[in-house]
Tab-separated table of C-alpha atoms and ligand atoms in Angstrom:
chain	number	residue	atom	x	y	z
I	1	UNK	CA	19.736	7.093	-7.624
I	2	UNK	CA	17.374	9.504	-6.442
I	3	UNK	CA	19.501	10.656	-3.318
I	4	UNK	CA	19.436	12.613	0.113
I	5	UNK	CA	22.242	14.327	-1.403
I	6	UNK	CA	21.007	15.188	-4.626
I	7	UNK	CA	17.514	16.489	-3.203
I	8	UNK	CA	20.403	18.893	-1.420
I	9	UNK	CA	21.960	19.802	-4.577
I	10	UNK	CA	18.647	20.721	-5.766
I	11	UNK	CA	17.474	22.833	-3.218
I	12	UNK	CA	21.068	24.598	-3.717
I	13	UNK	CA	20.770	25.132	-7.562
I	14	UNK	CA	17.190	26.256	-6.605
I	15	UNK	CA	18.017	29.112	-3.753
I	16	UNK	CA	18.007	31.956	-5.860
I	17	UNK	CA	13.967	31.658	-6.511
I	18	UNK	CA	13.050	31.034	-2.593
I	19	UNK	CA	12.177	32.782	0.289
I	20	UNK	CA	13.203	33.310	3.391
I	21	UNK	CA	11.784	30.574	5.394
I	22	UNK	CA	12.749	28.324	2.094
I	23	UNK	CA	16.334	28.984	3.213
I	24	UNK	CA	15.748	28.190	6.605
I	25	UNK	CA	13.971	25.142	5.806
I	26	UNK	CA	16.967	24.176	3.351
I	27	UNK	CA	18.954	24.144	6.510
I	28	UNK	CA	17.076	22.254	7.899
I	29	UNK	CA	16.938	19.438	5.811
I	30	UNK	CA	20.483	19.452	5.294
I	31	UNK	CA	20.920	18.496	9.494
I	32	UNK	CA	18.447	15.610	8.946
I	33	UNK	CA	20.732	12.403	9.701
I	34	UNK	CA	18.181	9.453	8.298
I	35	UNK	CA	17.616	9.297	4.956
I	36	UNK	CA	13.510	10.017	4.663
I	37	UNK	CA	12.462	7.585	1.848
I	38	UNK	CA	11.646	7.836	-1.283
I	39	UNK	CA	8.019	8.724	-0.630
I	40	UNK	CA	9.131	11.400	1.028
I	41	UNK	CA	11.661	12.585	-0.484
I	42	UNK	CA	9.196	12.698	-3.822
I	43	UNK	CA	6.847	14.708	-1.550
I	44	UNK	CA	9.444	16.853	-0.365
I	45	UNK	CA	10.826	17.318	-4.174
I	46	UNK	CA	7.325	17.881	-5.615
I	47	UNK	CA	6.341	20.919	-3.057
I	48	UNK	CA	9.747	22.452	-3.894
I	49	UNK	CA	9.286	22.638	-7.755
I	50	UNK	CA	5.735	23.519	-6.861
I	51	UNK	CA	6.580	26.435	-4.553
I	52	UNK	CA	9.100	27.935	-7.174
I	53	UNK	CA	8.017	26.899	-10.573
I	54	UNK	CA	4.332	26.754	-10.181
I	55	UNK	CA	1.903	23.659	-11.500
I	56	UNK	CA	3.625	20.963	-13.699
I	57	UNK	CA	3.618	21.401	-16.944
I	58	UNK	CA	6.971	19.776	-17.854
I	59	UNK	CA	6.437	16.788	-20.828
I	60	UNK	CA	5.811	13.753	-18.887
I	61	UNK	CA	8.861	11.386	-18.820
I	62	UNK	CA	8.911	7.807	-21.001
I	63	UNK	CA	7.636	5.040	-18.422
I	64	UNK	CA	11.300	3.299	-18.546
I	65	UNK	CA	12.331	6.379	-17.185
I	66	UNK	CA	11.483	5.720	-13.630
I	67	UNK	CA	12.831	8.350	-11.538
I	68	UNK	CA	12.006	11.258	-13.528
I	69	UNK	CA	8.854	9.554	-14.030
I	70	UNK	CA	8.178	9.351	-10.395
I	71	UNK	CA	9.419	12.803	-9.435
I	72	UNK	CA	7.400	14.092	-12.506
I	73	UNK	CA	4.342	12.381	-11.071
I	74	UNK	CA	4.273	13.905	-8.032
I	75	UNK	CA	4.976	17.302	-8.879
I	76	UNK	CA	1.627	16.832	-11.600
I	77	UNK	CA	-0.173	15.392	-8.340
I	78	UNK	CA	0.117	18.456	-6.600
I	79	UNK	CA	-2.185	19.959	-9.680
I	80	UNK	CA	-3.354	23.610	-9.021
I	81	UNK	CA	-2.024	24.228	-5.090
I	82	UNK	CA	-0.708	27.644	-4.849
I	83	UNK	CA	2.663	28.227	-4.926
I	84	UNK	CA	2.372	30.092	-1.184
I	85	UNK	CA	0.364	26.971	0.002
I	86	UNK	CA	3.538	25.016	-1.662
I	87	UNK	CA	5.813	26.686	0.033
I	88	UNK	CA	4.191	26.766	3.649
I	89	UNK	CA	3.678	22.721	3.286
I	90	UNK	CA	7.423	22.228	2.315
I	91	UNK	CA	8.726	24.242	5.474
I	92	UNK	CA	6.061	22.475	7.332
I	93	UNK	CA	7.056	19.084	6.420
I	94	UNK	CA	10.755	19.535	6.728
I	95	UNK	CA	9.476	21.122	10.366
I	96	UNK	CA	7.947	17.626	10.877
I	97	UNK	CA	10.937	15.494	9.841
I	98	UNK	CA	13.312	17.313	11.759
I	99	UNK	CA	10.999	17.446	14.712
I	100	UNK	CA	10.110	13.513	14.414
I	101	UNK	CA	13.981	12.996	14.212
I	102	UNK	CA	14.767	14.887	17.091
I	103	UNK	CA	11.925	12.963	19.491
I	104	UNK	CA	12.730	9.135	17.771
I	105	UNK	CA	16.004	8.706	17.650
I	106	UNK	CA	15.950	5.920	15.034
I	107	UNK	CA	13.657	3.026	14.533
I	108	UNK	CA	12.341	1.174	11.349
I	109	UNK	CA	10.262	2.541	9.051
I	110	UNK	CA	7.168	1.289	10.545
I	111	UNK	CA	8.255	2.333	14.210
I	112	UNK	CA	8.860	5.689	12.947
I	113	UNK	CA	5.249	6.020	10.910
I	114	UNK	CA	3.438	4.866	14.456
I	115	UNK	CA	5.263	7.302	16.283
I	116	UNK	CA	4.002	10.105	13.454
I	117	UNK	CA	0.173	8.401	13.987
I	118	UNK	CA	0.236	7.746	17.809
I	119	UNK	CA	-1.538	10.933	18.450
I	120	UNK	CA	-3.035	11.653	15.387
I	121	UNK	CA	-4.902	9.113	13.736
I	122	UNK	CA	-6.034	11.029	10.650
I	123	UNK	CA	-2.297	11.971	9.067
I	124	UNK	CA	-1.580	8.769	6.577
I	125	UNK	CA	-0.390	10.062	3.880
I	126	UNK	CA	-1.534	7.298	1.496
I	127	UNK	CA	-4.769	6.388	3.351
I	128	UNK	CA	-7.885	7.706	4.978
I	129	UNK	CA	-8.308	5.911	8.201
I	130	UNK	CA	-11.843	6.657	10.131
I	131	UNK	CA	-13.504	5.159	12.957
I	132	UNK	CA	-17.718	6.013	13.039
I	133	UNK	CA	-20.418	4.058	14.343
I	134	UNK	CA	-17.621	1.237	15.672
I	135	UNK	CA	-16.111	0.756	12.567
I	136	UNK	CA	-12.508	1.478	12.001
I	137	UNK	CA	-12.570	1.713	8.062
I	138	UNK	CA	-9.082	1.514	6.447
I	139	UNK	CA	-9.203	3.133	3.069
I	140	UNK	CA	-6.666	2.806	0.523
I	141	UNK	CA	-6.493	6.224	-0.961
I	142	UNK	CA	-4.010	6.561	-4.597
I	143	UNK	CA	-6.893	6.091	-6.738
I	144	UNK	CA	-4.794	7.256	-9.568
I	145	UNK	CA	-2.588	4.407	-9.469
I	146	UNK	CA	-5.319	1.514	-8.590
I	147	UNK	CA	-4.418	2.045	-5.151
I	148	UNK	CA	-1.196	0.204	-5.860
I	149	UNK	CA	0.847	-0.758	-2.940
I	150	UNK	CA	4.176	1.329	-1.942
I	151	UNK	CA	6.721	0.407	0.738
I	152	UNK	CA	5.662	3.745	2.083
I	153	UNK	CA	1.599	2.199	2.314
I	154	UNK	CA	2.979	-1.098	3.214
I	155	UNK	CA	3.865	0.427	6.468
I	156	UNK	CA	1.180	2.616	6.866
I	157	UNK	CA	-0.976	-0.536	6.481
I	158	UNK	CA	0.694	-2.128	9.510
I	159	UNK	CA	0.615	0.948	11.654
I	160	UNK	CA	-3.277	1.620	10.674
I	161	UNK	CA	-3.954	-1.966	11.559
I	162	UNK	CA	-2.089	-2.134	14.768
I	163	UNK	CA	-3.837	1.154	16.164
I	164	UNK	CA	-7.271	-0.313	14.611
I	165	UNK	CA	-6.310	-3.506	16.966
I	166	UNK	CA	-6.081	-1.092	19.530
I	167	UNK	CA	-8.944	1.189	18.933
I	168	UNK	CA	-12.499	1.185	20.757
I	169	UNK	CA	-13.975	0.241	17.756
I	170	UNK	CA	-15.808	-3.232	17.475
I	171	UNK	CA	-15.383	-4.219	13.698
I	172	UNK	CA	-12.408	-3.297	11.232
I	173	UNK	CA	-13.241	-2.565	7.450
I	174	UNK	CA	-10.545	-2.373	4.621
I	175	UNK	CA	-11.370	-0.914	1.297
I	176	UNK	CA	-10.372	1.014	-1.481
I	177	UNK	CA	-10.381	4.585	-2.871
I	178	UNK	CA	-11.695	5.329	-6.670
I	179	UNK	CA	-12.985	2.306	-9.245
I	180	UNK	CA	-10.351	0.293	-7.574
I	181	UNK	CA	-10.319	-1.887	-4.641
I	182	UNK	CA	-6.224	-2.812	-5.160
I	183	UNK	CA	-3.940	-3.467	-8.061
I	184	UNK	CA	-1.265	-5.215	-5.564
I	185	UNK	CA	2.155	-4.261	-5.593
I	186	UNK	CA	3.450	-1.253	-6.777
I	187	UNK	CA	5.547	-2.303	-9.294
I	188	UNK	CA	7.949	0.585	-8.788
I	189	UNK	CA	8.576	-0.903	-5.535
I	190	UNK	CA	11.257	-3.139	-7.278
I	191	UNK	CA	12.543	-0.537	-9.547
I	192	UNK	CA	14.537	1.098	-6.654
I	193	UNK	CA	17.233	-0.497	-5.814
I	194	UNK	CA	19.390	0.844	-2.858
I	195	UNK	CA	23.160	0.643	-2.668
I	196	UNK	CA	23.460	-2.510	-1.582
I	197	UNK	CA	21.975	-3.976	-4.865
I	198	UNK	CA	18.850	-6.181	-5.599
I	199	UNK	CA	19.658	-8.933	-2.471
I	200	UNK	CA	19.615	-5.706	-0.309
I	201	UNK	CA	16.261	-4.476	-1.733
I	202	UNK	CA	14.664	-8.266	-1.754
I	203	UNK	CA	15.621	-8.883	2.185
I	204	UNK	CA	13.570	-5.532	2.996
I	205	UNK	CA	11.040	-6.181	0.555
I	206	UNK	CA	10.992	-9.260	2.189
I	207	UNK	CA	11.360	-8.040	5.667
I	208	UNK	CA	7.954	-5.856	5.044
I	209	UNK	CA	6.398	-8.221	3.440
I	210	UNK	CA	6.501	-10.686	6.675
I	211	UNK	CA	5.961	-8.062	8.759
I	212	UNK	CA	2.741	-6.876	6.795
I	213	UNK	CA	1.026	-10.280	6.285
I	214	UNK	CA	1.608	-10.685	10.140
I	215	UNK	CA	-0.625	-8.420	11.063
I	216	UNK	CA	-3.146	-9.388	9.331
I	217	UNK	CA	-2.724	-13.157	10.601
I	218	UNK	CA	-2.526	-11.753	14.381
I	219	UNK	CA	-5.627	-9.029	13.820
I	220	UNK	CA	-7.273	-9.739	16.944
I	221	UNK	CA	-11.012	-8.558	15.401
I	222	UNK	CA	-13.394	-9.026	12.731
I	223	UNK	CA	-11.597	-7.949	9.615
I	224	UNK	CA	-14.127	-7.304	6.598
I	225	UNK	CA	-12.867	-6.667	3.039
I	226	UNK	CA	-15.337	-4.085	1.417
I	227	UNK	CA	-14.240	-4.939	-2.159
I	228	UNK	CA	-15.569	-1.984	-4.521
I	229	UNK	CA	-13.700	-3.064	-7.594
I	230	UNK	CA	-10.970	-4.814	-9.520
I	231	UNK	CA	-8.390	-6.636	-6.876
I	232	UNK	CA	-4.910	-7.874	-7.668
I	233	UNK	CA	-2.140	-9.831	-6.562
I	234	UNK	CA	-1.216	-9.250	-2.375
I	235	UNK	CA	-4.713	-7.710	-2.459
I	236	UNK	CA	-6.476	-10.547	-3.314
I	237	UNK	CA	-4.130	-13.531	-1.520
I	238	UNK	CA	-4.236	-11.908	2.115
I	239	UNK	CA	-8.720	-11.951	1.641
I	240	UNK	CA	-8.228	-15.568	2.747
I	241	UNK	CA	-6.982	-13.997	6.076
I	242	UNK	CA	-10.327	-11.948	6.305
I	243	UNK	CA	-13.426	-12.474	8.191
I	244	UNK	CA	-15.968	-11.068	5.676
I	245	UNK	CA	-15.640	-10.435	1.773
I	246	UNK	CA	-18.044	-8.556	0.509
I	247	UNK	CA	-17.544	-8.086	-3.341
I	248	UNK	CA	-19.508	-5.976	-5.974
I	249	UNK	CA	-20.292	-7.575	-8.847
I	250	UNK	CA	-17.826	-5.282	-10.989
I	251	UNK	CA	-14.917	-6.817	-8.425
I	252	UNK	CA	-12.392	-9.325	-10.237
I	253	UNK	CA	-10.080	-11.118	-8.602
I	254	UNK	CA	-6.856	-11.712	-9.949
I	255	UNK	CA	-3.254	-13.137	-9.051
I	256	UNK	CA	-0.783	-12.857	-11.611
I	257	UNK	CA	2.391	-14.408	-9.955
I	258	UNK	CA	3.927	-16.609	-12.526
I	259	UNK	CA	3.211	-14.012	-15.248
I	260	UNK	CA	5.501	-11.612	-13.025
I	261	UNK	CA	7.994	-14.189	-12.341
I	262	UNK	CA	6.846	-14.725	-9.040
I	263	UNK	CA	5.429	-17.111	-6.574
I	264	UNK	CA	2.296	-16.816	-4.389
I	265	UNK	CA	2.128	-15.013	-0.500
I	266	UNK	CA	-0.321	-13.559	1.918
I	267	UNK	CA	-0.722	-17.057	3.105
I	268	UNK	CA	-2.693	-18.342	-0.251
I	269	UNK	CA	-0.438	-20.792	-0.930
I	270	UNK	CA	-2.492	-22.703	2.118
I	271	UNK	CA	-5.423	-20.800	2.830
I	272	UNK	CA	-6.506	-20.635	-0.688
I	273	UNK	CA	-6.576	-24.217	-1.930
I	274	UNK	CA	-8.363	-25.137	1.524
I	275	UNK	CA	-11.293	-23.067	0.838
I	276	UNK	CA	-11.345	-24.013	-2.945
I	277	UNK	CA	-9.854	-26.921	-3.105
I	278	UNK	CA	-6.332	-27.832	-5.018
I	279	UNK	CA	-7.461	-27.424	-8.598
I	280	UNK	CA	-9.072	-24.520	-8.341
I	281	UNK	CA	-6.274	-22.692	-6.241
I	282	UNK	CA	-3.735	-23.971	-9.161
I	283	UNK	CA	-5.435	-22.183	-11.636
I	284	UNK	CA	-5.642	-18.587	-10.092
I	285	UNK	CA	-2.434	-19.178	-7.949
I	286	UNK	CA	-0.625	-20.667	-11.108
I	287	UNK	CA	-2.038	-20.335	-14.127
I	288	UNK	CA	-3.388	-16.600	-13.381
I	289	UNK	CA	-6.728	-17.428	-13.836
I	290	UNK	CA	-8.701	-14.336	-13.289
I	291	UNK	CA	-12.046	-14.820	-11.063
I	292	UNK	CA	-15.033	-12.989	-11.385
I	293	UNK	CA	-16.504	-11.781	-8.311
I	294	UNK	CA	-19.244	-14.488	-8.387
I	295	UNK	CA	-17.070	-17.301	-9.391
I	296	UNK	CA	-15.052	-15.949	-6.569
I	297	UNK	CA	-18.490	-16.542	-4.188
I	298	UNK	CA	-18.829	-19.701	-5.463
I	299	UNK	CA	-15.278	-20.767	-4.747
I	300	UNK	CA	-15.463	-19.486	-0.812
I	301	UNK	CA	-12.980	-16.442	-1.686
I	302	UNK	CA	-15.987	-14.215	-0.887
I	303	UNK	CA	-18.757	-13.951	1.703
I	304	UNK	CA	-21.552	-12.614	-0.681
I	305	UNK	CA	-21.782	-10.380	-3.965
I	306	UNK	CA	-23.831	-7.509	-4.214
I	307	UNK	CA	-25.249	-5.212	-7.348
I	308	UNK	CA	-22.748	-2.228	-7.946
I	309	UNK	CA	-25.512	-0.129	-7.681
I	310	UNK	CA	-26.481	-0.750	-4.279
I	311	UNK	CA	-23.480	-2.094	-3.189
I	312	UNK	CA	-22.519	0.842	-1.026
I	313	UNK	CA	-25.592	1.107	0.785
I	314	UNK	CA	-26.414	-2.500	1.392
I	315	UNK	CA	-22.969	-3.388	2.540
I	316	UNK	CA	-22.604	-0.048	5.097
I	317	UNK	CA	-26.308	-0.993	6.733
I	318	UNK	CA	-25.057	-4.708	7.223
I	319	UNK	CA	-21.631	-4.060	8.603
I	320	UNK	CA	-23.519	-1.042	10.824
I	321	UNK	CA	-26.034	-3.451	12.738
I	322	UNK	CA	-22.824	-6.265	12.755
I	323	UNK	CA	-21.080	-3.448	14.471
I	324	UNK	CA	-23.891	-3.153	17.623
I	325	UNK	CA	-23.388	-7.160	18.189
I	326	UNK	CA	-20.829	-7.539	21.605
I	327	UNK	CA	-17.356	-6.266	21.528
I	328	UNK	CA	-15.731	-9.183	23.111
I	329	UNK	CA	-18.222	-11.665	22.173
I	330	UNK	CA	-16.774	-11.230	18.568
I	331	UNK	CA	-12.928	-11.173	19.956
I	332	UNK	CA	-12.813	-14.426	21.834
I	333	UNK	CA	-14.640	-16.312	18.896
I	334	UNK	CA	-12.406	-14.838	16.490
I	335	UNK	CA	-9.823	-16.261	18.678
I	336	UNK	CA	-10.963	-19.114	18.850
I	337	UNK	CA	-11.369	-19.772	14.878
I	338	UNK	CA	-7.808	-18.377	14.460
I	339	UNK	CA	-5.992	-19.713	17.039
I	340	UNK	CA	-6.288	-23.314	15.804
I	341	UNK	CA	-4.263	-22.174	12.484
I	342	UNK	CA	-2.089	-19.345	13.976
I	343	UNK	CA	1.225	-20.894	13.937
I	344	UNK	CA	0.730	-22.973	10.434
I	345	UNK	CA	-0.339	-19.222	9.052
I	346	UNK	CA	2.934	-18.269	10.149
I	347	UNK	CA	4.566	-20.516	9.291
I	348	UNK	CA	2.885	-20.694	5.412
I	349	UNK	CA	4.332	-16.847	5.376
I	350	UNK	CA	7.230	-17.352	6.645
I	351	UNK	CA	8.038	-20.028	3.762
I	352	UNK	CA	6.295	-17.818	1.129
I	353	UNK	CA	8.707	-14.907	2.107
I	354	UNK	CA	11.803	-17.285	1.345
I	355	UNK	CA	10.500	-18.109	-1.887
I	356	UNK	CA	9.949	-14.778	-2.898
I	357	UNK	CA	13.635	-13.631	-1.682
I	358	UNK	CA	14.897	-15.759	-4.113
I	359	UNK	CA	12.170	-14.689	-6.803
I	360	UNK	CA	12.643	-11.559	-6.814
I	361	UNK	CA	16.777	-11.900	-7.708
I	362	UNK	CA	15.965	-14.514	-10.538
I	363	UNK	CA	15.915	-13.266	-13.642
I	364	UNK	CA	12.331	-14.236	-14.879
I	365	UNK	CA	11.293	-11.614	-11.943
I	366	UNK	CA	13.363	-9.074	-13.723
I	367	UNK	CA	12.154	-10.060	-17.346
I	368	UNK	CA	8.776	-10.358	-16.027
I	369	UNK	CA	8.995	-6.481	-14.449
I	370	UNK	CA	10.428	-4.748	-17.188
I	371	UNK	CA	7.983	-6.018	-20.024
I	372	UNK	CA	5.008	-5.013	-17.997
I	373	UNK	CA	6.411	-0.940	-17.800
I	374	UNK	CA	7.855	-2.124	-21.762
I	375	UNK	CA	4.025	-2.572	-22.973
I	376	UNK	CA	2.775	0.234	-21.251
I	377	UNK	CA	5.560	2.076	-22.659
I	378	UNK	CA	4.103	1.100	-25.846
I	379	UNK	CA	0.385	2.066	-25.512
G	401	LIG	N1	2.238	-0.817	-9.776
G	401	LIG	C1	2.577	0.405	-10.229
G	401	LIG	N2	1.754	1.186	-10.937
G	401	LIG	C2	0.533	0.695	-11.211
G	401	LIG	C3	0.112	-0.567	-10.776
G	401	LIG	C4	1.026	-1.346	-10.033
G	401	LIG	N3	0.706	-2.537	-9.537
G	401	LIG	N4	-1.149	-0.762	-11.193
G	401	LIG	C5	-1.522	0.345	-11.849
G	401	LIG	N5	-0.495	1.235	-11.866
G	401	LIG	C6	-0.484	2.569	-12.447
G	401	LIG	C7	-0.292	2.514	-13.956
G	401	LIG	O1	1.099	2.425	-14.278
G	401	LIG	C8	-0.921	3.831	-14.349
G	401	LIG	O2	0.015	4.869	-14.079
G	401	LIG	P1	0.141	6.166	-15.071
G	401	LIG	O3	-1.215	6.815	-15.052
G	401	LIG	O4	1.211	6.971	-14.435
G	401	LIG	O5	0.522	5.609	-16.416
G	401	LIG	C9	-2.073	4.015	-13.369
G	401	LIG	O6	-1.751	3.173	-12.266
G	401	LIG	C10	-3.405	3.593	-13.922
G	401	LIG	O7	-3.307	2.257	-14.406
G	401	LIG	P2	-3.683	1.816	-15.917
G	401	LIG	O8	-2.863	0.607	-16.269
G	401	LIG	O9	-3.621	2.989	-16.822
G	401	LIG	O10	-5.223	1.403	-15.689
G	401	LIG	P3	-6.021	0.198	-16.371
G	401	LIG	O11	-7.426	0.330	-15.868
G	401	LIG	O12	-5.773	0.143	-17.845
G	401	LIG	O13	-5.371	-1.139	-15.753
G	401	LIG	C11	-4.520	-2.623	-14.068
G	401	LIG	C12	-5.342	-1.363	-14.372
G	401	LIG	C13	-4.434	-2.760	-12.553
G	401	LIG	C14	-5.213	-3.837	-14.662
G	401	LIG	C15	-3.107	-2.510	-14.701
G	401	LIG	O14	-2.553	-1.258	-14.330
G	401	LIG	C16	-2.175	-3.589	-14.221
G	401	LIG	O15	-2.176	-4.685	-14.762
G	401	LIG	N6	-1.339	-3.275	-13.191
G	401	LIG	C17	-0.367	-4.213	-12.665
G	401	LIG	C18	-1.024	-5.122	-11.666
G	401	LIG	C19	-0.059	-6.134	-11.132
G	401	LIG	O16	0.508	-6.914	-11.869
G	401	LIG	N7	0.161	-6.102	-9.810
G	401	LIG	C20	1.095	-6.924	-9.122
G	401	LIG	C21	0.513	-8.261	-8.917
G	401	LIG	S1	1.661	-9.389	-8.189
């Protein structure tokens, strides 16, 4: 796989064409102890072939080919940056890893991505997280891909909601970057497997995947989905954990877990067939019904649906004068709506974890993921 120690390698084979403070930052990144993550490590490969080889322009790799495919993509994602400006964000980062390192000592993933935000709320790398006129808005922000979920944004997620729990601000908004509000998952997510196999990569898919529908169930304020286009899958199953939907009429709504060999989560397996009732749930949840945005009004999914046109606008100027109403007045009767479901919800995602852990070994899961890259691969 796409290793620490082959990212070494690299930068070895590659020493001849750097500078100076590309040798120093080599060293560097060879003392690093903790493996980075793949996010990272993409980041940290991309800037490299950046600094030395200039813009991408390398044939982009078949879809099946997911490692070169992902290293390929983010090279091309860097597009025109300079190759000085390449070079001074490489040392830079490896400055940062080395540095967070040094001050952590250890930590999961999560732990380690609120220690990089404590101080400064604006450096997500896969999200734009504001707070203005007492509204913290958490904005998904890889337009490219649908705004597609990564492990890497799964944690950012949690750490952007836990300071947004935090914050002074008196209402919390989550939407997305681009045409898309979410397209769920990344799928990629269960193309890399780490040593210890596909059980290893399901119990800290799984792991995450508690940890990140937790915090929505415990989010202590008013949590408003700003929904400015096509949702899918974890996207559209944690809205029931919302306080506010608000949907343009170009939004779908779409959960298509037994066409991916998988089961529902995000607490839909309850909340969603008691605000639409059993059939209704059965046909998105299990027959992948897909759900316009009004159907999805109609059905309770979502608060109210508003022209695409105007949607922008009229949504911001509502959630604006929502956001002058009392703090605490809208905490304690939050509180008071959740707290008379909080331990079923966690319960519901507890049990919705374990069925996914032993999804995501079976082998429809597996079928299921490689023919969706297979007929893309065939477009
Ligand atoms: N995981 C990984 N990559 C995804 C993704 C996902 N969930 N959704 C979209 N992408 C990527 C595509 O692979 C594509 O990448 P590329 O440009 O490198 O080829 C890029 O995002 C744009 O998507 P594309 O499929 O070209 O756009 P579209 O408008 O034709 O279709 C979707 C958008 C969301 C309908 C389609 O991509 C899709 O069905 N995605 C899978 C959704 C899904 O099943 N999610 C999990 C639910 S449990």
């Amino acid at each position: 796989s796409f290793s620490l120690a082959s990212l070494r390698l690299l930068l070895v084979l590659f020493s001849g064409a750097t500078v100076e403070q590309f040798e120093q930052a080599k060293t560097k990144l060879s003392v690093l102890k903790r493996d980075p993550g793949n996010e990272m490590k993409l980041r940290i490969y991309a800037l490299f072939k950046q600094a030395t080889q200039g813009p991408c322009n390398t044939p982009k790799p078949g879809l099946l080919d997911f490692i070169n495919k992902a290293k390929w993509d983010a090279w091309r994602s860097l597009g025109s940056l300079s190759q000085d400006d390449a070079r001074q964000q490489y040392c830079d980062l490896i400055g940062s890893l080395v540095a967070a390192e040094e001050g952590e000592g250890g930590g999961t993933a999560s732990d380690q991505a609120a220690a990089k935000h404590a101080g400064s709320p604006a450096a997500y790398e896969t999200l734009q997280v504001t707070t203005e006129d007492d509204i913290t808005t958490i904005r998904l922000n890889r337009p490219a891909k649908k705004n597609a979920i990564t492990t890497e944004m799964y944690n950012e997620i949690i750490v952007a909601l836990q300071q947004a729990a935090k914050d002074e601000s008196v209402i919390t908004v989550f939407t997305g970057a681009g045409d898309f509000y979410c397209s769920g998952n990344d799928l990629t997510n269960f193309t890399r497997v780490p040593e210890g196999g596909v059980e290893d990569m399901a119990r800290q898919a799984g792991d995450l995947l508690r940890k990140y529908v937790k915090a929505y169930i415990d989010f202590p304020k008013p949590l408003v989905a700003v929904v400015n286009g096509p949702a899918v899958g974890i996207s559209v199953t944690v809205l029931g954990l919302f306080d506010l939907v608000y949907a343009t009429e170009r939004a779908t709504f779409h959960t298509p877990f037994s066409q991916l060999g998988q089961s529902a989560e995000g607490c839909s397996s309850y909340t969603f067939p008691k605000m639409m009732g059993v059939a209704k749930a059965s046909e998105m949840l299990l027959f992948n019904k897909k759900l316009t945005a009004v159907q999805a009004c109609e059905l309770g999914l979502v608060t109210e649906v508003f022209p695409d046109s105007s949607f922008q606008s009229e949504v911001w100027t509502r959630l604006k004068a929502y956001a002058k109403l009392p703090r605490n007045s809208l905490v304690l009767s939050k509180q008071l709506i959740r707290s008379v479901e909080k331990e079923r919800l966690h319960a519901v995602n507890d049990a919705e974890v374990e069925r996914l852990l032993e999804r995501w070994t079976s082998d429809e899961c597996f079928t299921a993921i490689m023919s969706f890259f297979q007929g893309k691969a065939k477009l």
